[in-house]
PDB file of C-alpha atoms in Angstrom:
ATOM      1  CA  MET A 849      87.822  95.938 151.239  1.00  0.00           C
ATOM      2  CA  ASP A 850      90.973  96.965 149.533  1.00  0.00           C
ATOM      3  CA  PRO A 851      94.253  95.589 150.917  1.00  0.00           C
ATOM      4  CA  ARG A 852      96.171  97.740 153.367  1.00  0.00           C
ATOM      5  CA  GLN A 853      99.340  99.190 151.923  1.00  0.00           C
ATOM      6  CA  LEU A 854     102.674  98.747 153.607  1.00  0.00           C
ATOM      7  CA  LEU A 855     105.780 100.543 152.122  1.00  0.00           C
ATOM      8  CA  VAL A 856     109.269  99.203 152.808  1.00  0.00           C
ATOM      9  CA  ILE A 857     111.952 102.032 152.142  1.00  0.00           C
ATOM     10  CA  SER A 858     115.326 100.722 152.523  1.00  0.00           C
ATOM     11  CA  HIS A 859     118.817 101.833 151.258  1.00  0.00           C
ATOM     12  CA  CYS A 860     120.663  98.600 150.126  1.00  0.00           C
ATOM     13  CA  PRO A 861     124.129  99.349 149.163  1.00  0.00           C
ATOM     14  CA  SER A 862     125.432  95.742 149.659  1.00  0.00           C
ATOM     15  CA  PRO A 863     124.161  92.230 149.078  1.00  0.00           C
ATOM     16  CA  ASN A 864     123.920  91.606 152.951  1.00  0.00           C
ATOM     17  CA  VAL A 865     121.499  94.583 153.365  1.00  0.00           C
ATOM     18  CA  VAL A 866     119.451  93.494 150.144  1.00  0.00           C
ATOM     19  CA  ASP A 867     119.109  90.055 152.059  1.00  0.00           C
ATOM     20  CA  LEU A 868     117.978  91.794 155.305  1.00  0.00           C
ATOM     21  CA  SER A 869     115.488  94.143 153.284  1.00  0.00           C
ATOM     22  CA  ASP A 870     114.105  90.982 151.372  1.00  0.00           C
ATOM     23  CA  ALA A 871     113.662  89.284 154.731  1.00  0.00           C
ATOM     24  CA  VAL A 872     111.489  92.294 155.955  1.00  0.00           C
ATOM     25  CA  VAL A 873     109.433  92.277 152.538  1.00  0.00           C
ATOM     26  CA  ALA A 874     109.091  88.431 152.818  1.00  0.00           C
ATOM     27  CA  GLY A 875     107.837  88.544 156.342  1.00  0.00           C
ATOM     28  CA  ALA A 876     105.434  91.358 155.784  1.00  0.00           C
ATOM     29  CA  ARG A 877     103.850  89.505 152.903  1.00  0.00           C
ATOM     30  CA  GLU A 878     103.502  86.412 154.996  1.00  0.00           C
ATOM     31  CA  GLY A 879     102.279  88.314 158.139  1.00  0.00           C
ATOM     32  CA  GLY A 880      99.787  90.415 156.090  1.00  0.00           C
ATOM     33  CA  GLU A 881      98.401  87.415 153.850  1.00  0.00           C
ATOM     34  CA  SER A 882      96.158  88.753 151.270  1.00  0.00           C
ATOM     35  CA  ALA A 883      95.109  91.766 153.377  1.00  0.00           C
ATOM     36  CA  VAL A 884      98.345  93.576 152.975  1.00  0.00           C
ATOM     37  CA  THR A 885     100.030  94.782 149.696  1.00  0.00           C
ATOM     38  CA  VAL A 886     103.858  95.225 150.225  1.00  0.00           C
ATOM     39  CA  ARG A 887     105.757  97.727 148.161  1.00  0.00           C
ATOM     40  CA  SER A 888     109.598  97.984 148.322  1.00  0.00           C
ATOM     41  CA  LEU A 889     111.329 101.109 147.201  1.00  0.00           C
ATOM     42  CA  SER A 890     114.760 102.724 147.287  1.00  0.00           C
ATOM     43  CA  PRO A 891     114.723 105.739 149.293  1.00  0.00           C
ATOM     44  CA  PHE A 892     115.520 107.730 146.069  1.00  0.00           C
ATOM     45  CA  ASP A 893     112.472 106.433 144.302  1.00  0.00           C
ATOM     46  CA  ALA A 894     109.924 107.016 147.138  1.00  0.00           C
ATOM     47  CA  ASN A 895     108.047 110.197 147.065  1.00  0.00           C
ATOM     48  CA  PRO A 896     105.526 112.096 149.426  1.00  0.00           C
ATOM     49  CA  ARG A 897     102.540 110.497 147.462  1.00  0.00           C
ATOM     50  CA  ASP A 898     103.953 107.039 148.283  1.00  0.00           C
ATOM     51  CA  VAL A 899     104.131 107.965 151.984  1.00  0.00           C
ATOM     52  CA  ARG A 900     100.498 109.540 152.253  1.00  0.00           C
ATOM     53  CA  ASN A 901      98.917 106.578 150.377  1.00  0.00           C
ATOM     54  CA  CYS A 902     100.442 103.898 152.377  1.00  0.00           C
ATOM     55  CA  ASP A 903      99.116 102.503 155.803  1.00  0.00           C
ATOM     56  CA  GLY A 904     102.309 101.801 157.365  1.00  0.00           C
ATOM     57  CA  ILE A 905     106.218 102.115 156.716  1.00  0.00           C
ATOM     58  CA  ILE A 906     109.143 100.068 157.480  1.00  0.00           C
ATOM     59  CA  LEU A 907     112.307 102.043 157.206  1.00  0.00           C
ATOM     60  CA  GLY A 908     115.771 100.393 156.635  1.00  0.00           C
ATOM     61  CA  THR A 909     119.215 102.161 156.610  1.00  0.00           C
ATOM     62  CA  THR A 910     122.845 101.264 156.994  1.00  0.00           C
ATOM     63  CA  GLU A 911     124.788 103.382 159.448  1.00  0.00           C
ATOM     64  CA  ASN A 912     127.112 105.804 157.658  1.00  0.00           C
ATOM     65  CA  PHE A 913     129.658 107.680 159.762  1.00  0.00           C
ATOM     66  CA  GLY A 914     127.382 107.506 162.973  1.00  0.00           C
ATOM     67  CA  TYR A 915     124.237 108.436 161.072  1.00  0.00           C
ATOM     68  CA  MET A 916     121.448 107.261 158.828  1.00  0.00           C
ATOM     69  CA  SER A 917     122.396 106.716 155.180  1.00  0.00           C
ATOM     70  CA  GLY A 918     122.505 109.737 152.913  1.00  0.00           C
ATOM     71  CA  ALA A 919     119.838 107.987 150.723  1.00  0.00           C
ATOM     72  CA  LEU A 920     117.424 107.931 153.741  1.00  0.00           C
ATOM     73  CA  LYS A 921     118.211 111.547 154.652  1.00  0.00           C
ATOM     74  CA  ASP A 922     117.630 112.536 151.042  1.00  0.00           C
ATOM     75  CA  PHE A 923     114.074 110.706 151.301  1.00  0.00           C
ATOM     76  CA  PHE A 924     113.181 112.409 154.545  1.00  0.00           C
ATOM     77  CA  ASP A 925     114.391 116.011 152.985  1.00  0.00           C
ATOM     78  CA  ARG A 926     112.183 115.538 150.080  1.00  0.00           C
ATOM     79  CA  ILE A 927     109.169 114.255 151.889  1.00  0.00           C
ATOM     80  CA  TYR A 928     109.139 116.014 155.191  1.00  0.00           C
ATOM     81  CA  GLU A 929     107.226 119.296 154.413  1.00  0.00           C
ATOM     82  CA  SER A 930     104.540 117.792 152.267  1.00  0.00           C
ATOM     83  CA  CYS A 931     103.891 114.889 154.652  1.00  0.00           C
ATOM     84  CA  LEU A 932     104.306 116.933 157.906  1.00  0.00           C
ATOM     85  CA  ASN A 933     100.519 117.492 158.436  1.00  0.00           C
ATOM     86  CA  GLN A 934      99.072 114.595 156.607  1.00  0.00           C
ATOM     87  CA  THR A 935     100.809 111.457 157.956  1.00  0.00           C
ATOM     88  CA  ALA A 936     100.736 111.983 161.665  1.00  0.00           C
ATOM     89  CA  ALA A 937     100.296 108.728 163.641  1.00  0.00           C
ATOM     90  CA  LYS A 938     101.477 106.672 160.561  1.00  0.00           C
ATOM     91  CA  PRO A 939     102.752 103.352 162.025  1.00  0.00           C
ATOM     92  CA  TYR A 940     106.510 102.677 161.247  1.00  0.00           C
ATOM     93  CA  ALA A 941     109.395 100.416 162.254  1.00  0.00           C
ATOM     94  CA  LEU A 942     113.165 100.604 161.607  1.00  0.00           C
ATOM     95  CA  PHE A 943     115.921  98.243 160.866  1.00  0.00           C
ATOM     96  CA  VAL A 944     119.549  99.451 160.830  1.00  0.00           C
ATOM     97  CA  LYS A 945     122.672  97.705 159.723  1.00  0.00           C
ATOM     98  CA  ALA A 946     125.464  99.078 161.508  1.00  0.00           C
ATOM     99  CA  GLY A 947     129.341  98.882 161.694  1.00  0.00           C
ATOM    100  CA  GLN A 948     129.386 100.619 164.976  1.00  0.00           C
ATOM    101  CA  ASP A 949     126.696 100.582 167.517  1.00  0.00           C
ATOM    102  CA  GLY A 950     123.982 101.911 165.405  1.00  0.00           C
ATOM    103  CA  SER A 951     122.908 104.334 167.989  1.00  0.00           C
ATOM    104  CA  GLY A 952     123.567 107.354 165.709  1.00  0.00           C
ATOM    105  CA  ALA A 953     121.621 106.061 162.826  1.00  0.00           C
ATOM    106  CA  ARG A 954     118.630 104.868 164.938  1.00  0.00           C
ATOM    107  CA  ASP A 955     118.593 108.377 166.808  1.00  0.00           C
ATOM    108  CA  SER A 956     118.892 110.403 163.819  1.00  0.00           C
ATOM    109  CA  VAL A 957     115.831 108.543 162.241  1.00  0.00           C
ATOM    110  CA  GLU A 958     113.703 108.623 165.299  1.00  0.00           C
ATOM    111  CA  ARG A 959     114.235 112.430 165.574  1.00  0.00           C
ATOM    112  CA  ILE A 960     112.940 113.039 162.181  1.00  0.00           C
ATOM    113  CA  VAL A 961     109.981 110.668 162.489  1.00  0.00           C
ATOM    114  CA  THR A 962     109.186 112.325 165.939  1.00  0.00           C
ATOM    115  CA  GLY A 963     108.915 115.620 164.006  1.00  0.00           C
ATOM    116  CA  LEU A 964     106.608 113.757 161.501  1.00  0.00           C
ATOM    117  CA  ARG A 965     104.554 112.466 164.456  1.00  0.00           C
ATOM    118  CA  TRP A 966     104.700 109.028 163.092  1.00  0.00           C
ATOM    119  CA  ARG A 967     103.963 106.153 165.538  1.00  0.00           C
ATOM    120  CA  ARG A 968     106.551 103.617 166.204  1.00  0.00           C
ATOM    121  CA  VAL A 969     105.043 100.135 166.465  1.00  0.00           C
ATOM    122  CA  ALA A 970     108.053  97.925 167.197  1.00  0.00           C
ATOM    123  CA  GLU A 971     111.404  98.495 168.715  1.00  0.00           C
ATOM    124  CA  PRO A 972     114.152  99.560 166.182  1.00  0.00           C
ATOM    125  CA  LEU A 973     116.119  96.478 165.051  1.00  0.00           C
ATOM    126  CA  VAL A 974     119.754  97.357 165.147  1.00  0.00           C
ATOM    127  CA  MET A 975     122.124  94.788 163.746  1.00  0.00           C
ATOM    128  CA  THR A 976     125.960  95.739 164.424  1.00  0.00           C
ATOM    129  CA  GLY A 977     129.045  94.022 162.962  1.00  0.00           C
ATOM    130  CA  PRO A 978     129.566  91.246 160.382  1.00  0.00           C
ATOM    131  CA  MET A 979     126.375  89.640 158.968  1.00  0.00           C
ATOM    132  CA  GLN A 980     124.747  86.938 161.165  1.00  0.00           C
ATOM    133  CA  LYS A 981     122.112  84.523 159.782  1.00  0.00           C
ATOM    134  CA  VAL A 982     120.018  85.216 162.754  1.00  0.00           C
ATOM    135  CA  TRP A 983     119.300  88.707 161.609  1.00  0.00           C
ATOM    136  CA  LEU A 984     117.473  87.330 158.598  1.00  0.00           C
ATOM    137  CA  ALA A 985     114.927  85.611 161.000  1.00  0.00           C
ATOM    138  CA  GLN A 986     114.790  88.936 163.021  1.00  0.00           C
ATOM    139  CA  CYS A 987     114.117  91.011 159.957  1.00  0.00           C
ATOM    140  CA  THR A 988     111.454  88.457 158.802  1.00  0.00           C
ATOM    141  CA  GLU A 989     109.859  88.780 162.161  1.00  0.00           C
ATOM    142  CA  LEU A 990     109.812  92.576 162.044  1.00  0.00           C
ATOM    143  CA  GLY A 991     108.006  92.410 158.469  1.00  0.00           C
ATOM    144  CA  ALA A 992     105.538  89.927 159.805  1.00  0.00           C
ATOM    145  CA  THR A 993     104.667  91.874 162.797  1.00  0.00           C
ATOM    146  CA  MET A 994     103.917  94.958 160.734  1.00  0.00           C
ATOM    147  CA  GLY A 995     102.063  92.898 158.170  1.00  0.00           C
ATOM    148  CA  ALA A 996      99.970  91.227 160.637  1.00  0.00           C
ATOM    149  CA  GLY A 997      99.314  94.296 162.570  1.00  0.00           C
ATOM    150  CA  LEU A 998      98.177  96.055 159.327  1.00  0.00           C
ATOM    151  CA  SER A 999      96.048  93.060 158.307  1.00  0.00           C
ATOM    152  CA  ILE A1000      93.959  92.892 161.561  1.00  0.00           C
ATOM    153  CA  GLY A1001      93.627  96.599 162.025  1.00  0.00           C
ATOM    154  CA  LEU A1002      95.965  96.779 165.080  1.00  0.00           C
ATOM    155  CA  PHE A1003      97.956  99.674 163.507  1.00  0.00           C
TER     156      PHE A1003
END
């Protein structure tokens, strides 16, 4: 049986967000063991085919002006129409690195994925304020949860 495919799409404009995204990827690889292949892409590099061909997605964004990053919004603008009727029930998770409360970024992503009819499989991880080491563990756990869920067919 071919490994399941997990796509991590995250906008990483700073070293701290790179570290958070790397923790998600590492957790997903550990949780999915050999049953899940993890691909990590910038929102600018991901396309509709990547979304259609994966079995699950973890989205990562910064909070910019109370909204998701422009890079993630651009990704959604480019994939929405071609994925609308082909990716319903796709399992997804979300992490947000926020300077304020993160609700605007979280809500804006959730409105779009609701339109796509994707299925949230974990509560959004919203991290606000200055970088904290505990966030790395939380991101690792988020990735591991998605990887393990895909590996055993839960999602």
